[in-house]
PDB file of C-alpha atoms and ligand atoms in Angstrom:
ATOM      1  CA  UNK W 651      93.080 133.902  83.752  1.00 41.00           C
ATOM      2  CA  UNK W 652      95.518 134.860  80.654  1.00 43.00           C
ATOM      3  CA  UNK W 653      99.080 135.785  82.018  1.00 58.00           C
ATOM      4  CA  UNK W 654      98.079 134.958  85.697  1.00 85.00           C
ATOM      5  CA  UNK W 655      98.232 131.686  88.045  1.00 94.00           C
ATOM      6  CA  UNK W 656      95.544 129.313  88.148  1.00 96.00           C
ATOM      7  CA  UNK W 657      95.540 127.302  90.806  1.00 97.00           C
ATOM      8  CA  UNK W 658      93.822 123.878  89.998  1.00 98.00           C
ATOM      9  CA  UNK W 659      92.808 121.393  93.088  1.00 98.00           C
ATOM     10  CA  UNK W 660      92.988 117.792  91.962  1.00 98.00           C
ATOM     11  CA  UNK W 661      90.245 116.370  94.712  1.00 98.00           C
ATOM     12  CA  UNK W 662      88.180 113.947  95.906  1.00 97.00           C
ATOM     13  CA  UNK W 663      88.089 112.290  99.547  1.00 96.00           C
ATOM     14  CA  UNK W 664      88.035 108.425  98.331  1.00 94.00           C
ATOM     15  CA  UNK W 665      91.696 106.921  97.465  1.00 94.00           C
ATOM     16  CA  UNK W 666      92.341 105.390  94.034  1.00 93.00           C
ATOM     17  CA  UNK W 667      90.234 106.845  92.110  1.00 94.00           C
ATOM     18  CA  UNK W 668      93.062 108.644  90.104  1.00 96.00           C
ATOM     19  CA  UNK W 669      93.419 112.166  91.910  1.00 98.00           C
ATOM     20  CA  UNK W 670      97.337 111.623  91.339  1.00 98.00           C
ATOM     21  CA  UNK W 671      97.572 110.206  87.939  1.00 98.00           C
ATOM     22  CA  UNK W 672      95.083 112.833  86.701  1.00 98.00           C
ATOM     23  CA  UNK W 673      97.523 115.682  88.434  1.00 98.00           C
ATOM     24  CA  UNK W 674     100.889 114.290  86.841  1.00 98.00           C
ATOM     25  CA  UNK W 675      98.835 113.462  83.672  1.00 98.00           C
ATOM     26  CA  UNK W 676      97.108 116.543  82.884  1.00 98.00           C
ATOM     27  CA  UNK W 677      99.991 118.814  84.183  1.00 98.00           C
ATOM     28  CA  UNK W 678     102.096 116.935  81.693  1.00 98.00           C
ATOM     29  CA  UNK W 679      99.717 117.979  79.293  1.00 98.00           C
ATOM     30  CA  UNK W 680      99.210 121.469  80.156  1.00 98.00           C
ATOM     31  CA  UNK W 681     102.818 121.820  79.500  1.00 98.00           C
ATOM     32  CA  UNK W 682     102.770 120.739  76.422  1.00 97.00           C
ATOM     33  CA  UNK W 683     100.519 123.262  75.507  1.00 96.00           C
ATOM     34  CA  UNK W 684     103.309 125.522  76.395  1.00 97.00           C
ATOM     35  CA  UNK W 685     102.653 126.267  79.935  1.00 97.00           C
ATOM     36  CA  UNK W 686     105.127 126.320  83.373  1.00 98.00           C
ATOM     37  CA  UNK W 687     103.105 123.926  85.393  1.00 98.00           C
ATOM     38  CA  UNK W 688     103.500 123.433  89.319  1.00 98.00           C
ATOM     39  CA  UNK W 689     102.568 120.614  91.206  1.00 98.00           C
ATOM     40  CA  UNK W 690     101.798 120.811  94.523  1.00 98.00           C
ATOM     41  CA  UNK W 691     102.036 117.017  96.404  1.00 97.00           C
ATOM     42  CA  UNK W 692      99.676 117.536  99.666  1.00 97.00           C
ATOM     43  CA  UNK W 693      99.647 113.701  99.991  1.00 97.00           C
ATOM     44  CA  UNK W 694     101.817 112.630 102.955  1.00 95.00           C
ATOM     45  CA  UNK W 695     101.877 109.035 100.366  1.00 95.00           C
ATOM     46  CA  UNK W 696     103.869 111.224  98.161  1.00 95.00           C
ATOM     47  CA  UNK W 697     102.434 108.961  95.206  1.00 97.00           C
ATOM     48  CA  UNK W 698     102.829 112.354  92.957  1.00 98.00           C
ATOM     49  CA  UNK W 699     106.085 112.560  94.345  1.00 96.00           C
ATOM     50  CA  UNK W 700     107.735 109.150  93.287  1.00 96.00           C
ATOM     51  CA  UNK W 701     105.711 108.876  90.194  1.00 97.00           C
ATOM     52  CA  UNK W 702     107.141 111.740  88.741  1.00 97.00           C
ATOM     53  CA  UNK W 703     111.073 110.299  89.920  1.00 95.00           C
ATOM     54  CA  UNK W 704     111.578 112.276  92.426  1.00 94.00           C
ATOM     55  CA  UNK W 705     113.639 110.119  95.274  1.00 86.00           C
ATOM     56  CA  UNK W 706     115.670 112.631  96.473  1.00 72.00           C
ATOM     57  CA  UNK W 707     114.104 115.501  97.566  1.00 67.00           C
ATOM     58  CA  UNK W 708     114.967 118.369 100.104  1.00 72.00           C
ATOM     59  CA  UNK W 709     114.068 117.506 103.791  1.00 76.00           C
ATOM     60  CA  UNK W 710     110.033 117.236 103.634  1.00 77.00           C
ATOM     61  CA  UNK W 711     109.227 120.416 101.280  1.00 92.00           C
ATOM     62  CA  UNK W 712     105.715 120.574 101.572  1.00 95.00           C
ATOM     63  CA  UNK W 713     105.477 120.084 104.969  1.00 95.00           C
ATOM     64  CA  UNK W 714     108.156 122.909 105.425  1.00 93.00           C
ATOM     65  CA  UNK W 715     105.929 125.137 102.812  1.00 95.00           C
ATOM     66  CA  UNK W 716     102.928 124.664 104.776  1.00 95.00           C
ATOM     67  CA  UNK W 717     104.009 124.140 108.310  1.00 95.00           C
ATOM     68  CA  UNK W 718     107.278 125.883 108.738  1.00 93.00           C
ATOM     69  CA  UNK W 719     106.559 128.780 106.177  1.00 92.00           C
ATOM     70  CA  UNK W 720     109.666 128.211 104.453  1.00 93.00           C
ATOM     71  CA  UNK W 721     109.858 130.193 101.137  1.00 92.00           C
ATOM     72  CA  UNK W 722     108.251 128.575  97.701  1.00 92.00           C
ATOM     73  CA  UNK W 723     111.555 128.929  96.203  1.00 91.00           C
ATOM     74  CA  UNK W 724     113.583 126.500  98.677  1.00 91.00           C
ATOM     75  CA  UNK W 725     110.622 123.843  98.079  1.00 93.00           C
ATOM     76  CA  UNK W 726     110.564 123.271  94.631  1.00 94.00           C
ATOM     77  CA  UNK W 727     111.893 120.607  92.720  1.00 95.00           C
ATOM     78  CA  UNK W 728     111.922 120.335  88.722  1.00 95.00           C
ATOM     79  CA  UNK W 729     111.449 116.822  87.102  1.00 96.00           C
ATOM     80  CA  UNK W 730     112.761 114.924  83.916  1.00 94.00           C
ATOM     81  CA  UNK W 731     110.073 117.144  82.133  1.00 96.00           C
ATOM     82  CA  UNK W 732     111.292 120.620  81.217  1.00 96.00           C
ATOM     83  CA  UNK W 733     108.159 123.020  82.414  1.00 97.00           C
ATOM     84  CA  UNK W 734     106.907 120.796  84.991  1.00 98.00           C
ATOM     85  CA  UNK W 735     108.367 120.683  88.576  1.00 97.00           C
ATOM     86  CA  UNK W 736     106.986 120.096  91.856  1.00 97.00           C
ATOM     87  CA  UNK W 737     106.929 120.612  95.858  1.00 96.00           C
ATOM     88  CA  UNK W 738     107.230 117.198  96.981  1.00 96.00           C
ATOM     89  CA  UNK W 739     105.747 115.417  99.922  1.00 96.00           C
ATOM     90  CA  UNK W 740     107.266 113.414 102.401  1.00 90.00           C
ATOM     91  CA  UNK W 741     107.068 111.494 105.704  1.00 88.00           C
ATOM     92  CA  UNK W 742     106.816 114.202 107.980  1.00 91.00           C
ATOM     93  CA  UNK W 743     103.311 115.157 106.372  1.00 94.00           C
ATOM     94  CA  UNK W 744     101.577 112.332 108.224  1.00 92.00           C
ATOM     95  CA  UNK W 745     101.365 114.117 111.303  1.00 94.00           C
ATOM     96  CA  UNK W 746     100.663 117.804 108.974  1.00 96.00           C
ATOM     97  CA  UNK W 747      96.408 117.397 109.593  1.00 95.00           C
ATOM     98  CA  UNK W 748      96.584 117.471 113.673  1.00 96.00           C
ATOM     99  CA  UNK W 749     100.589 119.998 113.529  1.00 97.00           C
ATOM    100  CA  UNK W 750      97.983 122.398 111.491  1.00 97.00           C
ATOM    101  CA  UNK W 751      95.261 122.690 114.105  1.00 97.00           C
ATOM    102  CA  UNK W 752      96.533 124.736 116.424  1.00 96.00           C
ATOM    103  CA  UNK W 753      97.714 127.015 114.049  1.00 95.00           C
ATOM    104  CA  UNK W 754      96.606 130.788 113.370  1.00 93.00           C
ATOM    105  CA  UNK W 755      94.964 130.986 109.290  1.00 95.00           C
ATOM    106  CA  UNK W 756      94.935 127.775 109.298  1.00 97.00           C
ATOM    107  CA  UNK W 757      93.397 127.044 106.560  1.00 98.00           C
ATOM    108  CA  UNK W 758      94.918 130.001 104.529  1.00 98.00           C
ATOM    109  CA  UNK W 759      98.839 128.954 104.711  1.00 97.00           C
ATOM    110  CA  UNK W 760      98.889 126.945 101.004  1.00 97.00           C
ATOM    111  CA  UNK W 761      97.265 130.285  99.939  1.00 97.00           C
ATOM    112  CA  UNK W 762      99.822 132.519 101.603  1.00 96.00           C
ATOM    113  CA  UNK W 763     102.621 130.701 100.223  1.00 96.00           C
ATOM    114  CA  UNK W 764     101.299 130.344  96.660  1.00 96.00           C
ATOM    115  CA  UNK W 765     101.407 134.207  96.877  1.00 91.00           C
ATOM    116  CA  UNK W 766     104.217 134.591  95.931  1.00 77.00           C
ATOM    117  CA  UNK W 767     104.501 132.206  93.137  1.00 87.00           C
ATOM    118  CA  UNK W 768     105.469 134.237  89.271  1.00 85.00           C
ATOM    119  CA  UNK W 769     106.894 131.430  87.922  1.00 92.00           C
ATOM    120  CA  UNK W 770     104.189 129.348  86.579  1.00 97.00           C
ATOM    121  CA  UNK W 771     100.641 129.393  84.560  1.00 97.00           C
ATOM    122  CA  UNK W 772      99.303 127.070  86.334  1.00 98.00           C
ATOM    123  CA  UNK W 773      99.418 125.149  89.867  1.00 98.00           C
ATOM    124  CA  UNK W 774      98.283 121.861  90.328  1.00 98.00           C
ATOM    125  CA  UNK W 775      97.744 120.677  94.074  1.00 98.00           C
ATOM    126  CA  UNK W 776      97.441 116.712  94.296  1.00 98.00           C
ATOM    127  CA  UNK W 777      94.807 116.032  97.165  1.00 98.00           C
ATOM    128  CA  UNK W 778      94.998 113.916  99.747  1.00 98.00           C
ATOM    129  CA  UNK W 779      92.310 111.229 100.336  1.00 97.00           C
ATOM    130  CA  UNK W 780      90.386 112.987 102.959  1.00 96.00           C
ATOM    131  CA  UNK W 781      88.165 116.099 103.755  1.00 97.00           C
ATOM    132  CA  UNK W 782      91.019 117.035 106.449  1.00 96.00           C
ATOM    133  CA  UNK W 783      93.053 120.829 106.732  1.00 97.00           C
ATOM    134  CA  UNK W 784      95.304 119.417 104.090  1.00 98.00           C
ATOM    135  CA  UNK W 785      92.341 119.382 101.616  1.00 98.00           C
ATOM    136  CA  UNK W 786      90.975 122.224 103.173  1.00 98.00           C
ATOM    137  CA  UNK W 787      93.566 124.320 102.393  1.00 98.00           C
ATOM    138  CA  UNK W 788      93.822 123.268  98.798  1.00 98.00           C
ATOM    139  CA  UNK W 789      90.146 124.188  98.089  1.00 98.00           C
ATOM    140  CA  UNK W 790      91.358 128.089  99.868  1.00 98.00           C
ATOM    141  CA  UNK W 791      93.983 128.372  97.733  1.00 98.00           C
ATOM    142  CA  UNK W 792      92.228 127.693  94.395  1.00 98.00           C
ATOM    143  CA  UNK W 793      90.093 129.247  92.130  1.00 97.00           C
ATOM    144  CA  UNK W 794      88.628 125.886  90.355  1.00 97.00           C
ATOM    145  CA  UNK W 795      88.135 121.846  91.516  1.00 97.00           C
ATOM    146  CA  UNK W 796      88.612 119.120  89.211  1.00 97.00           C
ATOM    147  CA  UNK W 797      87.196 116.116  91.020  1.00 96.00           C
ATOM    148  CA  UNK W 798      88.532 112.584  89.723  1.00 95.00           C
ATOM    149  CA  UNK W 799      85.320 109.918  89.657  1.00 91.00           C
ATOM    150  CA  UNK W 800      85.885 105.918  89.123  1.00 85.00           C
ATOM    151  CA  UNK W 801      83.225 104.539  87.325  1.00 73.00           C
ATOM    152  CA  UNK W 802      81.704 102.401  90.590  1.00 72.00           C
ATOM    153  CA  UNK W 803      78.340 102.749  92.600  1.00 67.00           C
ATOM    154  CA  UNK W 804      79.147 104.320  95.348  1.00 73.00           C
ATOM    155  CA  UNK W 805      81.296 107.176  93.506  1.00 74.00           C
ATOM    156  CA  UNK W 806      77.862 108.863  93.393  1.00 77.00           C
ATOM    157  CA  UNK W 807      77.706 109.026  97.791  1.00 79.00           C
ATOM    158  CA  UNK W 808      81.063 110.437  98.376  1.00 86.00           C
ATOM    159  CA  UNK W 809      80.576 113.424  95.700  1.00 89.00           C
ATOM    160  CA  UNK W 810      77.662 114.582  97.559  1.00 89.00           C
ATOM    161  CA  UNK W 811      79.821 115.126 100.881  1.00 92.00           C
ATOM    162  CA  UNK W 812      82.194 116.520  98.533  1.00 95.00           C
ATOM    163  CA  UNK W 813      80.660 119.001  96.677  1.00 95.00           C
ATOM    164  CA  UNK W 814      79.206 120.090  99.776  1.00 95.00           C
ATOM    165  CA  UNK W 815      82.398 120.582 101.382  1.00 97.00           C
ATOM    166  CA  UNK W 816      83.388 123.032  98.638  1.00 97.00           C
ATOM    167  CA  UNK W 817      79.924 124.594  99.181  1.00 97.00           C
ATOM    168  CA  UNK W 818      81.058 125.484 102.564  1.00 97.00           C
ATOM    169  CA  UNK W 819      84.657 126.759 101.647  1.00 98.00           C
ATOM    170  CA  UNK W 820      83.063 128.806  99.235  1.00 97.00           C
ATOM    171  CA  UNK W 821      80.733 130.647 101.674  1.00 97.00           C
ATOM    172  CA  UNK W 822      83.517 130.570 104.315  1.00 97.00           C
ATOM    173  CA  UNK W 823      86.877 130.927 103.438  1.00 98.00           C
ATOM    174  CA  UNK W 824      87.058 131.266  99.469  1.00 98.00           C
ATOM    175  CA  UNK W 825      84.640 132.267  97.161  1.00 97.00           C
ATOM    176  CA  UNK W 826      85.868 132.313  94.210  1.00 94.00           C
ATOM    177  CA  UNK W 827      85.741 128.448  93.753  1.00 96.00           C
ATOM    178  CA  UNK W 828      84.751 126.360  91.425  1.00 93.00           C
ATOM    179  CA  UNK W 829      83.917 123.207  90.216  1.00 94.00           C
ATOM    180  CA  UNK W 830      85.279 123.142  86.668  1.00 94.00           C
ATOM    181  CA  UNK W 831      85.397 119.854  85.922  1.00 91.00           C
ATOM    182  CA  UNK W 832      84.336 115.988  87.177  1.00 92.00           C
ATOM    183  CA  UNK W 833      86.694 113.496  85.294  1.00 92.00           C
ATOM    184  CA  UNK W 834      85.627 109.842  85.209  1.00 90.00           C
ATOM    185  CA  UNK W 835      88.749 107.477  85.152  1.00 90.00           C
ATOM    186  CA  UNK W 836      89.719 104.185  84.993  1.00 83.00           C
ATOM    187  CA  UNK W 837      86.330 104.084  82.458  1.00 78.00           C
ATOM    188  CA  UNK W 838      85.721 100.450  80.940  1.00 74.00           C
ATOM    189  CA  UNK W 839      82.515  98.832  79.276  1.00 66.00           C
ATOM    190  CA  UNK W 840      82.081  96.808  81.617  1.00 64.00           C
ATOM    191  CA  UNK W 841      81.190  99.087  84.491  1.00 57.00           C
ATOM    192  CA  UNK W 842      79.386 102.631  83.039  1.00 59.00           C
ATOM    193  CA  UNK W 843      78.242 104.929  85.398  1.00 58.00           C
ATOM    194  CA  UNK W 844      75.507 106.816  84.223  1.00 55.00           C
ATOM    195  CA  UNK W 845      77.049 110.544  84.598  1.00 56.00           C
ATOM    196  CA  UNK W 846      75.933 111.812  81.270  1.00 53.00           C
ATOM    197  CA  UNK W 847      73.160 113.956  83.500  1.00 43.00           C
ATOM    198  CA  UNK W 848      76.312 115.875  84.640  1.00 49.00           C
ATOM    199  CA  UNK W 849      77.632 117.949  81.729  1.00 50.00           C
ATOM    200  CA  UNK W 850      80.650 118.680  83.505  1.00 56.00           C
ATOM    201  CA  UNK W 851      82.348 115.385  82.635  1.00 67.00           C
ATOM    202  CA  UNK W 852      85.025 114.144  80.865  1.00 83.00           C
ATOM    203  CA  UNK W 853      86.246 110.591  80.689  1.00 85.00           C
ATOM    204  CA  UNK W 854      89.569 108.681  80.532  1.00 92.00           C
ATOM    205  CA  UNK W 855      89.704 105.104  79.021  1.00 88.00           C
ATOM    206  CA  UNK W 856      91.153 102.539  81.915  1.00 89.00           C
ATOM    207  CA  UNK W 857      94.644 102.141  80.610  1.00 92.00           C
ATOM    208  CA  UNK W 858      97.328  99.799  81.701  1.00 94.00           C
ATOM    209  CA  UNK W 859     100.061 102.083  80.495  1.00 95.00           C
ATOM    210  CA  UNK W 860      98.769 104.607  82.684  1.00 95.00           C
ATOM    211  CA  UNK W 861      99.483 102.277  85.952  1.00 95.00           C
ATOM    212  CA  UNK W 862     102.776 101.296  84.596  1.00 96.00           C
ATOM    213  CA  UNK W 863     104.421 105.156  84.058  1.00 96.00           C
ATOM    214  CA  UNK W 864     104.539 106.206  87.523  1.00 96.00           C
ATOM    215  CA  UNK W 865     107.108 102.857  87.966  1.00 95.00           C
ATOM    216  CA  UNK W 866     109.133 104.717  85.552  1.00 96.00           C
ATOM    217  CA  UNK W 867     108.672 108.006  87.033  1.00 96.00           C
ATOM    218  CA  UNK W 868     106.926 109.770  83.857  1.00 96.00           C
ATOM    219  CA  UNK W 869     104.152 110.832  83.067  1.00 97.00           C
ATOM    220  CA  UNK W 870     102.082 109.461  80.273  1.00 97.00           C
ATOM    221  CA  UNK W 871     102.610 112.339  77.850  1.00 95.00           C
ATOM    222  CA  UNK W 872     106.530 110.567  77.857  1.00 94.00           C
ATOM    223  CA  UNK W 873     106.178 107.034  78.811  1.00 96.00           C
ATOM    224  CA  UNK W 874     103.368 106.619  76.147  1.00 96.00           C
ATOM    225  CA  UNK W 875     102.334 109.170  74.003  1.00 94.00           C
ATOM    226  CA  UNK W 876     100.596 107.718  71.483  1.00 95.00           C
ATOM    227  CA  UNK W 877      98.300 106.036  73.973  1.00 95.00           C
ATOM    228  CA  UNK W 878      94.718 106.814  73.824  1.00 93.00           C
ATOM    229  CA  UNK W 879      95.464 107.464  77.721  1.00 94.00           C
ATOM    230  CA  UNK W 880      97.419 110.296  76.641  1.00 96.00           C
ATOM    231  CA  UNK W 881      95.186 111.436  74.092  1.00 95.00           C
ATOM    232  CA  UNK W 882      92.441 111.971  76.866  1.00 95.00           C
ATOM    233  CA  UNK W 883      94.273 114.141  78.949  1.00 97.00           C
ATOM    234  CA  UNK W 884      95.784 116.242  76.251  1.00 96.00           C
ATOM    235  CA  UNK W 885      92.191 116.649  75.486  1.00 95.00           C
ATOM    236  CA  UNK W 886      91.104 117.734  78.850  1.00 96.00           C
ATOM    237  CA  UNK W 887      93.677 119.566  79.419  1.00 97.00           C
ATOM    238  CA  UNK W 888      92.316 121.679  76.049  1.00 96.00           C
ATOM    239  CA  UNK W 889      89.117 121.387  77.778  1.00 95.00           C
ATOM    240  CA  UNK W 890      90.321 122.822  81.196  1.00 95.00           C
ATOM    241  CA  UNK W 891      92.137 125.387  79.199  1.00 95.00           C
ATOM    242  CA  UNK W 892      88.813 126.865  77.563  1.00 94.00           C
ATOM    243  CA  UNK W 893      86.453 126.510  80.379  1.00 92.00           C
ATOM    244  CA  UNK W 894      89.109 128.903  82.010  1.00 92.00           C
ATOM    245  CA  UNK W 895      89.188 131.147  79.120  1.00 90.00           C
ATOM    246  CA  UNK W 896      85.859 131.178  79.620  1.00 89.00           C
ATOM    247  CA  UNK W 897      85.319 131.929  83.596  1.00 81.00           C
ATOM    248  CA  UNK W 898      87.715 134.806  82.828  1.00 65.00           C
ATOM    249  CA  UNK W 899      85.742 137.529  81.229  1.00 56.00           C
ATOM    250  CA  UNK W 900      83.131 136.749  83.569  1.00 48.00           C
ATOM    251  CA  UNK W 901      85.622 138.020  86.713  1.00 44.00           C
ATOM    252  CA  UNK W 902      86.287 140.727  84.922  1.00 43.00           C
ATOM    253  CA  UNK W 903      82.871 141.918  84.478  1.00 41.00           C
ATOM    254  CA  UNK W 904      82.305 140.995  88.204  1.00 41.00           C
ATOM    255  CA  UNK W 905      85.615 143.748  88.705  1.00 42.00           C
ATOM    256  CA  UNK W 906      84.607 146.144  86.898  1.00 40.00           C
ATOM    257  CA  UNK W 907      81.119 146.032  88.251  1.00 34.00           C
TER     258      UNK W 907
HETATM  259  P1  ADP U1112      94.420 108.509  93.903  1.00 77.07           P
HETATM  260  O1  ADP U1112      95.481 109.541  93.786  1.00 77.07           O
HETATM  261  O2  ADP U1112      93.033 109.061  93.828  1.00 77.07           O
HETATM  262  O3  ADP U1112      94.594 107.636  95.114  1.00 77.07           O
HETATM  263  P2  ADP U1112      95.770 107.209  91.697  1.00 77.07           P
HETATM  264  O4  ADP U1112      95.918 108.231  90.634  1.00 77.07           O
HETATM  265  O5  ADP U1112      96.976 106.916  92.529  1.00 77.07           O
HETATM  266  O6  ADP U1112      94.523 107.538  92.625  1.00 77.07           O
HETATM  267  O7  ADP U1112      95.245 105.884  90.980  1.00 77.07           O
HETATM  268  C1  ADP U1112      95.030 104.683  91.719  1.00 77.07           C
HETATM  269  C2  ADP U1112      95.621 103.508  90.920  1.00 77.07           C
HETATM  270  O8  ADP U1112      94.939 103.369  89.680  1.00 77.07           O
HETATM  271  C3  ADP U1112      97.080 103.716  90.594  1.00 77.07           C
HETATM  272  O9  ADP U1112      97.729 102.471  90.661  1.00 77.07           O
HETATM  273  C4  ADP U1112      97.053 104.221  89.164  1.00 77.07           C
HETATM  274  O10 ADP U1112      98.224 103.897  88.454  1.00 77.07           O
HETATM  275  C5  ADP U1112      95.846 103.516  88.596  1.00 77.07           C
HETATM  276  N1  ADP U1112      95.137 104.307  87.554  1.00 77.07           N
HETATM  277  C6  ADP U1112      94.744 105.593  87.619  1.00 77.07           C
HETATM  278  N2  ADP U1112      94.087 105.973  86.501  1.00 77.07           N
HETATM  279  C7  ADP U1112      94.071 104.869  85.699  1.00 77.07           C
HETATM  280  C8  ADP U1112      93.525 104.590  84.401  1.00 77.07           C
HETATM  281  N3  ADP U1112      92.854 105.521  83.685  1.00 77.07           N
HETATM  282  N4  ADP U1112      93.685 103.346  83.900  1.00 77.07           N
HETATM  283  C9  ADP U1112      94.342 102.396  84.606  1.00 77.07           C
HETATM  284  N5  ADP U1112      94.870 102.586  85.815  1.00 77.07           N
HETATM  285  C10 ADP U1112      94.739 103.809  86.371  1.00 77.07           C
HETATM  286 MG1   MG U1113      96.936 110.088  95.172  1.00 77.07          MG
END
């Protein structure tokens, strides 16, 4: 992964469970670290969008990214953080999930026009909350899955369909994917899930600073940074950074061999 894009998917099919505050968050953090981060905002809520400031935007970027093939370079806009920009969404990506049907590689076209992408360690691509094309062609494009999980009952349900979703673009369509990490937000006291089985997760502290910086249009790493908030995702994004490390030698051996 050293010196080459890494395309992380921010997913998970239920809304509010903090898909787009862990994107902006741990992208914020990943360029601290000293990376050129790029997120992607597949939401047609464009919550990534206007919690990172953006109001004006070109004309629907995404939507012309994915839907009009309009080049990576015309779609990008950079933010109040140096390092960190973004493809916006907009309104026209409400009607993106049945415009993409009909199309030819249709589940391939966020992977063609990452492609061409030299600008940046790493891409982030903020979900939408559904198991749709959109999502679809997220979990194409990248090579791991961080899945967001609020600390409730039926969190438990929805990962199932989930994680066999990504079982099926794996043996379909891409299969280098992986799960690299399931992040429980918005955790409390009061309401523990019992997740330690799964060794794959990482938790972040429910934190009212971390509803209040997308209002300002930063991410926590600026609004706050002395927060314990942004404490946990600097520390995952450490954590994502070595389970990477990690994966890497073992695609190399899988090259060579
Ligand atoms: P999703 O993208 O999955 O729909 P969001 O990231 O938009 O979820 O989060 C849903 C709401 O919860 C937002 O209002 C957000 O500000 C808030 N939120 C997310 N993570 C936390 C947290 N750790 N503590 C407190 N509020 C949070
Ligand atoms: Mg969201």
């Amino acid at each position: 992964m050293v010196g080459e894009l890494t395309i992380l998917v921010v997913s998970n099919q239920k809304g509010g469970v903090g898909k787009t505050t862990t994107a902006i968050s741990l992208g914020a953090a990943l360029v601290e670290q000293g990376e050129r981060v790029l997120i992607v905002d597949l939401d047609p809520q464009a919550n990534a969008t206007s919690g990172l400031g953006i109001s004006k935007a070109p004309p629907n970027p995404v939507y012309g990214l994915i839907l009009k093939e309009r080049p990576i370079e015309e779609s990008i806009v950079s933010t109040a953080v140096p390092g960190l920009d973004i493809v916006p969404s907009g309104p026209d990506m409400a009607g993106a999930e049945v415009e993409l049907v009909p199309l030819l590689a249709r589940e391939y076209r966020l992977r063609t026009a990452l492609g061409s992408t030299r600008e940046y360690d790493t891409v982030l691509v903020d979900c939408p909350p559904s198991l749709g094309l959109l999502t679809i062609n997220a979990l194409t494009a990248g090579d791991a899955v961080i899945i967001p999980v609020q600390c409730e009952y039926y969190a438990l349900e929805g990962l199932a369909q989930l994680l066999s979703t990504i079982e099926a673009v794996r043996a379909r369509l891409n299969s280098h994917l992986d799960v690299l990490a399931i992040v429980l937000t918005m955790e409390d006291r009061r309401n523990r899930l019992s997740l330690e089985v799964i060794d794959e997760v990482r938790r972040i502290p429910r934190a009212v600073r971390l509803a209040e910086a997308p209002s300002h249009g930063l991410p926590i790493s600026l609004y706050d940074r002395r927060s314990a908030a942004a404490q946990a995702y600097d520390d995952l994004a450490r954590e994502v950074s070595a389970r990477l490390r990690a994966r890497a030698p073992i695609a190399l051996g899988g090259a060579i061999a």
